[in-house]
Short mmCIF file of N, CA and C in Angstrom, two decimals:
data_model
loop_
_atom_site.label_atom_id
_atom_site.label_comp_id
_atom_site.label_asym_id
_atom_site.label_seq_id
_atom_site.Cartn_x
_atom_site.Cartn_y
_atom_site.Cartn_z
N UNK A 1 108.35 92.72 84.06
CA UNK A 1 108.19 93.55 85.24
C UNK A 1 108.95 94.84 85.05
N UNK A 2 108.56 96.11 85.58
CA UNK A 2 108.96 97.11 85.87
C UNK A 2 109.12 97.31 86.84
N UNK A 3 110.42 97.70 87.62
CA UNK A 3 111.05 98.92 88.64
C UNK A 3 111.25 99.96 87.87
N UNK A 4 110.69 101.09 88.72
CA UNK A 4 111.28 102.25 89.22
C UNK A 4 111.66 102.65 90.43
N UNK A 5 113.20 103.17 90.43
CA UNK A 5 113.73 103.66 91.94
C UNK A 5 113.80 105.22 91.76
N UNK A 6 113.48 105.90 92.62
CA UNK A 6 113.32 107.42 93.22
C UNK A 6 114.35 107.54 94.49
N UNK A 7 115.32 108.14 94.48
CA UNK A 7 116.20 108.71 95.55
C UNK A 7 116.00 109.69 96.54
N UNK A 8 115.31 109.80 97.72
CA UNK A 8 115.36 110.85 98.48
C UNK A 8 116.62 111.45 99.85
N UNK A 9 116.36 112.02 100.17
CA UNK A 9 117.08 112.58 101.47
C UNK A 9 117.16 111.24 102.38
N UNK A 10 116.16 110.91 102.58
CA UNK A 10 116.16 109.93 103.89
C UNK A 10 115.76 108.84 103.03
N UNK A 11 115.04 107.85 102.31
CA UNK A 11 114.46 106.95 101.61
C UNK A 11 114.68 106.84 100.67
N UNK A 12 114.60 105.78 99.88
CA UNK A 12 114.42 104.97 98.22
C UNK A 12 113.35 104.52 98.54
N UNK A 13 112.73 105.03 97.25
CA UNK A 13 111.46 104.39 97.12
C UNK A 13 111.32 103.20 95.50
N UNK A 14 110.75 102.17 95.62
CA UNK A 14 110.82 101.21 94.91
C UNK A 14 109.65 101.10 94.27
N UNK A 15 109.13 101.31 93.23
CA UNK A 15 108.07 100.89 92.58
C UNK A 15 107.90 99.56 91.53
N UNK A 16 107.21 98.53 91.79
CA UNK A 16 107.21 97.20 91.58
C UNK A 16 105.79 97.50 90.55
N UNK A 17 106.28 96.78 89.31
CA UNK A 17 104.70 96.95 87.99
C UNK A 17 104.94 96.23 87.94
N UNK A 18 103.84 94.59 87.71
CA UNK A 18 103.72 93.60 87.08
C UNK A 18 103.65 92.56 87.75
N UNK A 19 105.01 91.41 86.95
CA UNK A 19 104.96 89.77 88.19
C UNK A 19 106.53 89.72 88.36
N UNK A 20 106.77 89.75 89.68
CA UNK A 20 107.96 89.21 90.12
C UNK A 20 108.15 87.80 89.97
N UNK A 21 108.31 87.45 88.68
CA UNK A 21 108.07 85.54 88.67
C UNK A 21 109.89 85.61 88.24
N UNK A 22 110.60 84.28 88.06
CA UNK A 22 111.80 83.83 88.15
C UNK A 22 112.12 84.68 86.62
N UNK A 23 111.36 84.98 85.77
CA UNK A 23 112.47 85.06 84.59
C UNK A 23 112.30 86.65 84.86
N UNK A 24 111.84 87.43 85.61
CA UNK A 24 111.79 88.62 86.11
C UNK A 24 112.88 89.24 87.04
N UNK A 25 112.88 87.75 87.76
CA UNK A 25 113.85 87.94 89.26
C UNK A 25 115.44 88.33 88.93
N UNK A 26 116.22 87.83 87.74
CA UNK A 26 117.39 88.57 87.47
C UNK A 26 117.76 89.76 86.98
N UNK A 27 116.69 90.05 86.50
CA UNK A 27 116.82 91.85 85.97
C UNK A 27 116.55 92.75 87.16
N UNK A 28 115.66 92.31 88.38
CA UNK A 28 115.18 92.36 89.09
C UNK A 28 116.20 92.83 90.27
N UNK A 29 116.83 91.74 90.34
CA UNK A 29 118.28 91.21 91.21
C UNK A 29 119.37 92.53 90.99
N UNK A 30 119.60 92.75 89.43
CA UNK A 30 120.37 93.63 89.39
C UNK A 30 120.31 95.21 89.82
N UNK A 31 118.92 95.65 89.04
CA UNK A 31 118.11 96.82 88.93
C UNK A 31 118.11 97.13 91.05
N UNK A 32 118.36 96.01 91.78
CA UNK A 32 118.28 96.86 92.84
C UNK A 32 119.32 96.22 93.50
N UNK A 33 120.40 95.84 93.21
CA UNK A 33 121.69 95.96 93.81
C UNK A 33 122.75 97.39 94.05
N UNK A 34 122.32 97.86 93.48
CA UNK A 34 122.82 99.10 93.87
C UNK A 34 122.25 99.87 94.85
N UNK A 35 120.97 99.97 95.33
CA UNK A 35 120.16 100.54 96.61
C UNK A 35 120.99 99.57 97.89
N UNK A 36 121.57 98.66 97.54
CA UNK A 36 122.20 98.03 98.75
C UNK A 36 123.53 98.12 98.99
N UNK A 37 124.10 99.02 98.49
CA UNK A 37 125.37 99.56 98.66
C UNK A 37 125.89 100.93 98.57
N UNK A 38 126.65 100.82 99.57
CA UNK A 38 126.99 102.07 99.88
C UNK A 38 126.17 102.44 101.53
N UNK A 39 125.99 103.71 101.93
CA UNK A 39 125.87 103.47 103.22
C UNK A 39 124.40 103.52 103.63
N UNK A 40 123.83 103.17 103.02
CA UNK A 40 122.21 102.66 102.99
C UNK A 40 121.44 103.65 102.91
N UNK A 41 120.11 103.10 102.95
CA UNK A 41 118.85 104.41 103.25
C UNK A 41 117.64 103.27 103.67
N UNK A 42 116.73 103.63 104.11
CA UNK A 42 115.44 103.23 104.16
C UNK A 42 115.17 103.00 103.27
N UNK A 43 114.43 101.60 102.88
CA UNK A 43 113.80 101.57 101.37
C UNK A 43 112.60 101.33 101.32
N UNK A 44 111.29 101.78 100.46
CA UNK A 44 109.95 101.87 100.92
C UNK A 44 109.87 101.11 99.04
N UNK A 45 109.08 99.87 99.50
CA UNK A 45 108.98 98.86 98.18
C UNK A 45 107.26 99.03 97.54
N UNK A 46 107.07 100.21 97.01
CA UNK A 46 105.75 100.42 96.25
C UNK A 46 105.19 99.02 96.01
N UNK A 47 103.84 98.46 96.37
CA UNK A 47 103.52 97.23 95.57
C UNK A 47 102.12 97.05 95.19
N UNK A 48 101.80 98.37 95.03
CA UNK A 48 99.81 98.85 94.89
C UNK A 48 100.00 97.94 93.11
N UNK A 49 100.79 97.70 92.52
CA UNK A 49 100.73 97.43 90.70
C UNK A 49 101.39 96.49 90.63
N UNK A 50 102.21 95.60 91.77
CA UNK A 50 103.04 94.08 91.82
C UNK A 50 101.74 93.27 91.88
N UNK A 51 101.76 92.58 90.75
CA UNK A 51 100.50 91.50 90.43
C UNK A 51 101.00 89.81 91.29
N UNK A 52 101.97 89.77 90.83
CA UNK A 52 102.70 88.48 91.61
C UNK A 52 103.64 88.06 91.93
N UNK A 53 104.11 87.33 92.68
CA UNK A 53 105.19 87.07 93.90
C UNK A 53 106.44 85.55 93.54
N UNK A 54 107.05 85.23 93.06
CA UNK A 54 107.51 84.22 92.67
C UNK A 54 108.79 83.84 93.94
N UNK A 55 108.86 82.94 94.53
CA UNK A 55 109.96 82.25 95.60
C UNK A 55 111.47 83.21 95.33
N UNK A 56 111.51 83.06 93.88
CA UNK A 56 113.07 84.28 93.58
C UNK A 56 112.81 85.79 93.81
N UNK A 57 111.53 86.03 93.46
CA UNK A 57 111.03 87.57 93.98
C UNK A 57 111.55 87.73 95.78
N UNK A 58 110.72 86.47 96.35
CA UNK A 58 110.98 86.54 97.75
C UNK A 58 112.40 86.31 97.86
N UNK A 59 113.35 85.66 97.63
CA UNK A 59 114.19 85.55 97.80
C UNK A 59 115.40 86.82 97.66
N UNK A 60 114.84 87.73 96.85
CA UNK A 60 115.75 89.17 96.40
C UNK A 60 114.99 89.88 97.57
N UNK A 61 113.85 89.90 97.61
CA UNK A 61 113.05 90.99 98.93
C UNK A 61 114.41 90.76 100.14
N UNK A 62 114.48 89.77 100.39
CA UNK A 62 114.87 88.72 101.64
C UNK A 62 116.15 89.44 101.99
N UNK A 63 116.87 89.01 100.68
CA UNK A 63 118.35 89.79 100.56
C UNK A 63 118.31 91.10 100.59
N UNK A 64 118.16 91.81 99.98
CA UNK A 64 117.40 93.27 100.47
C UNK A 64 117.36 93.73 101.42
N UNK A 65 116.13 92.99 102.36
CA UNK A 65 116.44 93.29 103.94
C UNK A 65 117.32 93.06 104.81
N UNK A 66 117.77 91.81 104.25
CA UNK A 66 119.37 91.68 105.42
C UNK A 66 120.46 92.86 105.10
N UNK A 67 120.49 93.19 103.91
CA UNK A 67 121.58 94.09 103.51
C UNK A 67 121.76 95.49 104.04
N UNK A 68 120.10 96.30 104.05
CA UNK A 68 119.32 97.33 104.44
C UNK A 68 119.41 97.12 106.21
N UNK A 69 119.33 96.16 106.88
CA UNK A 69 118.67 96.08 108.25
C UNK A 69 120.54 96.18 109.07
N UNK A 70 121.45 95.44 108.34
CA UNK A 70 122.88 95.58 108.99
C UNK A 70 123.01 96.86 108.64
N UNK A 71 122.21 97.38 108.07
CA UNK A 71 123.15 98.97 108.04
C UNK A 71 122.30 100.06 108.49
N UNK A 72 121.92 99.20 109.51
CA UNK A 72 120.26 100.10 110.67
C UNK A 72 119.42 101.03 109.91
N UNK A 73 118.79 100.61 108.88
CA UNK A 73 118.01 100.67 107.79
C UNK A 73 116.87 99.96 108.00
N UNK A 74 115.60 100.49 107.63
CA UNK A 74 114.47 99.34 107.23
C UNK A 74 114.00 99.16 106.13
N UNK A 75 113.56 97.83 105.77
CA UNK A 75 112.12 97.84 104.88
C UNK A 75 111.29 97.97 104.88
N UNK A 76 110.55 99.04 104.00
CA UNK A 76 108.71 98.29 104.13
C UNK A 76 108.43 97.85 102.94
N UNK A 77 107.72 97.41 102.85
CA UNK A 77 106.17 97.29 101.81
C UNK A 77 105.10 97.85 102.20
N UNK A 78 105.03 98.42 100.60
CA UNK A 78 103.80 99.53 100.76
C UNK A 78 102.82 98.73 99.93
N UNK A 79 101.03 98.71 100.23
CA UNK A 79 100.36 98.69 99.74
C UNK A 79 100.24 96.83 98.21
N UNK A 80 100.62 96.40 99.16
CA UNK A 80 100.89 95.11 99.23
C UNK A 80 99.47 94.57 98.98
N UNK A 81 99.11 94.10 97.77
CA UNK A 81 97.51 93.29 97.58
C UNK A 81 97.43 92.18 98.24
N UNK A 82 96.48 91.99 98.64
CA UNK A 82 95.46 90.32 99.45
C UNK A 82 96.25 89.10 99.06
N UNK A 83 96.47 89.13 97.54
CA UNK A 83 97.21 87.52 97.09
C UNK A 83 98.45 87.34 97.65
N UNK A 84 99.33 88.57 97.23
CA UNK A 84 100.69 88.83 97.60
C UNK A 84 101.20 88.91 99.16
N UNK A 85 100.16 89.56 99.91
CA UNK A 85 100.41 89.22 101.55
C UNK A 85 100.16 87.87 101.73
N UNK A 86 99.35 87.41 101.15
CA UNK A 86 99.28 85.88 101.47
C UNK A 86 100.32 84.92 101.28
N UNK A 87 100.88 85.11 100.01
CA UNK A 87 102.04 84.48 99.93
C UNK A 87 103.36 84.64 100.91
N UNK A 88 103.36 85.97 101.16
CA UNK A 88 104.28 86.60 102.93
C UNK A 88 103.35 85.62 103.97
N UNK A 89 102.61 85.22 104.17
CA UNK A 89 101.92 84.81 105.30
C UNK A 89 102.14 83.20 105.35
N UNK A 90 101.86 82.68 103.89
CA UNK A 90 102.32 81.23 103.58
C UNK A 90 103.74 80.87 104.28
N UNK A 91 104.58 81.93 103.32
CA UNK A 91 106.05 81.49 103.53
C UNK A 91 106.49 81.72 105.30
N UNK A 92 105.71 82.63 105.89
CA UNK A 92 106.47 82.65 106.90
C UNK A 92 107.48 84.37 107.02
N UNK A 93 107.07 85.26 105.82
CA UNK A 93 108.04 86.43 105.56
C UNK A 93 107.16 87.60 106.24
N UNK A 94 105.91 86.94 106.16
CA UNK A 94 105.09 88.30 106.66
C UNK A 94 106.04 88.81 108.86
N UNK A 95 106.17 87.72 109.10
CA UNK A 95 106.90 88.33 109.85
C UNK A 95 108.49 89.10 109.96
N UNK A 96 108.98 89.07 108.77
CA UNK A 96 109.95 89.61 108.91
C UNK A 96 110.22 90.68 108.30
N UNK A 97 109.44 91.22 107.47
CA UNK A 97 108.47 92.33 107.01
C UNK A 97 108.01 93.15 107.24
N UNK A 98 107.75 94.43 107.06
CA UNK A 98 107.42 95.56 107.75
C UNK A 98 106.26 96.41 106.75
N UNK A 99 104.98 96.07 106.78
CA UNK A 99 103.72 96.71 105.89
C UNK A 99 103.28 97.56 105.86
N UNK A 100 102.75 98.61 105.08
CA UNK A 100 102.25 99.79 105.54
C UNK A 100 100.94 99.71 104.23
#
């Protein structure tokens, strides 16, 4: 998998290439621990080229948002494919989630 992060004025933007599957999820984990510290921003999670979704993928999204949302910050997901909302819809995340 590939991230790319972009820094703006008001937002980080996150661009997700590939599969968020478990042996993805620790490079993954790291590559965006730093967008969660310090005194936040909005983070907008590109996912038009995220092919797939693995429980540890969700599980870093998850953390993400709690980290982002205490520091009156949001998430979205952008452009989120049919399989991948589904799996938000399975688990129960599509509501805690913010889509565009």
């Amino acid at each position: 998998m590939k991230t790319t992060i972009q820094e703006f004025d008001e937002k980080i933007i996150v661009t997700m290439v590939g599969s968020l599957d478990t042996a993805a999820a620790i490079d993954a984990e790291e590559t965006l621990k730093p967008i969660t510290e310090g005194d936040g921003k909005d983070i907008v999670f590109e996912c038009q080229e995220l092919e797939y979704i693995a429980s540890s993928g969700l599980r870093i999204l998850l953390d993400v948002l709690k980290k982002t949302k205490a520091k009156g910050h949001k998430v979205v997901l952008r452009n989120v494919n049919s399989d991948i909302k589904n799996v938000f819809n399975i688990t129960g995340f599509i509501n805690l989630f913010e889509f565009e």
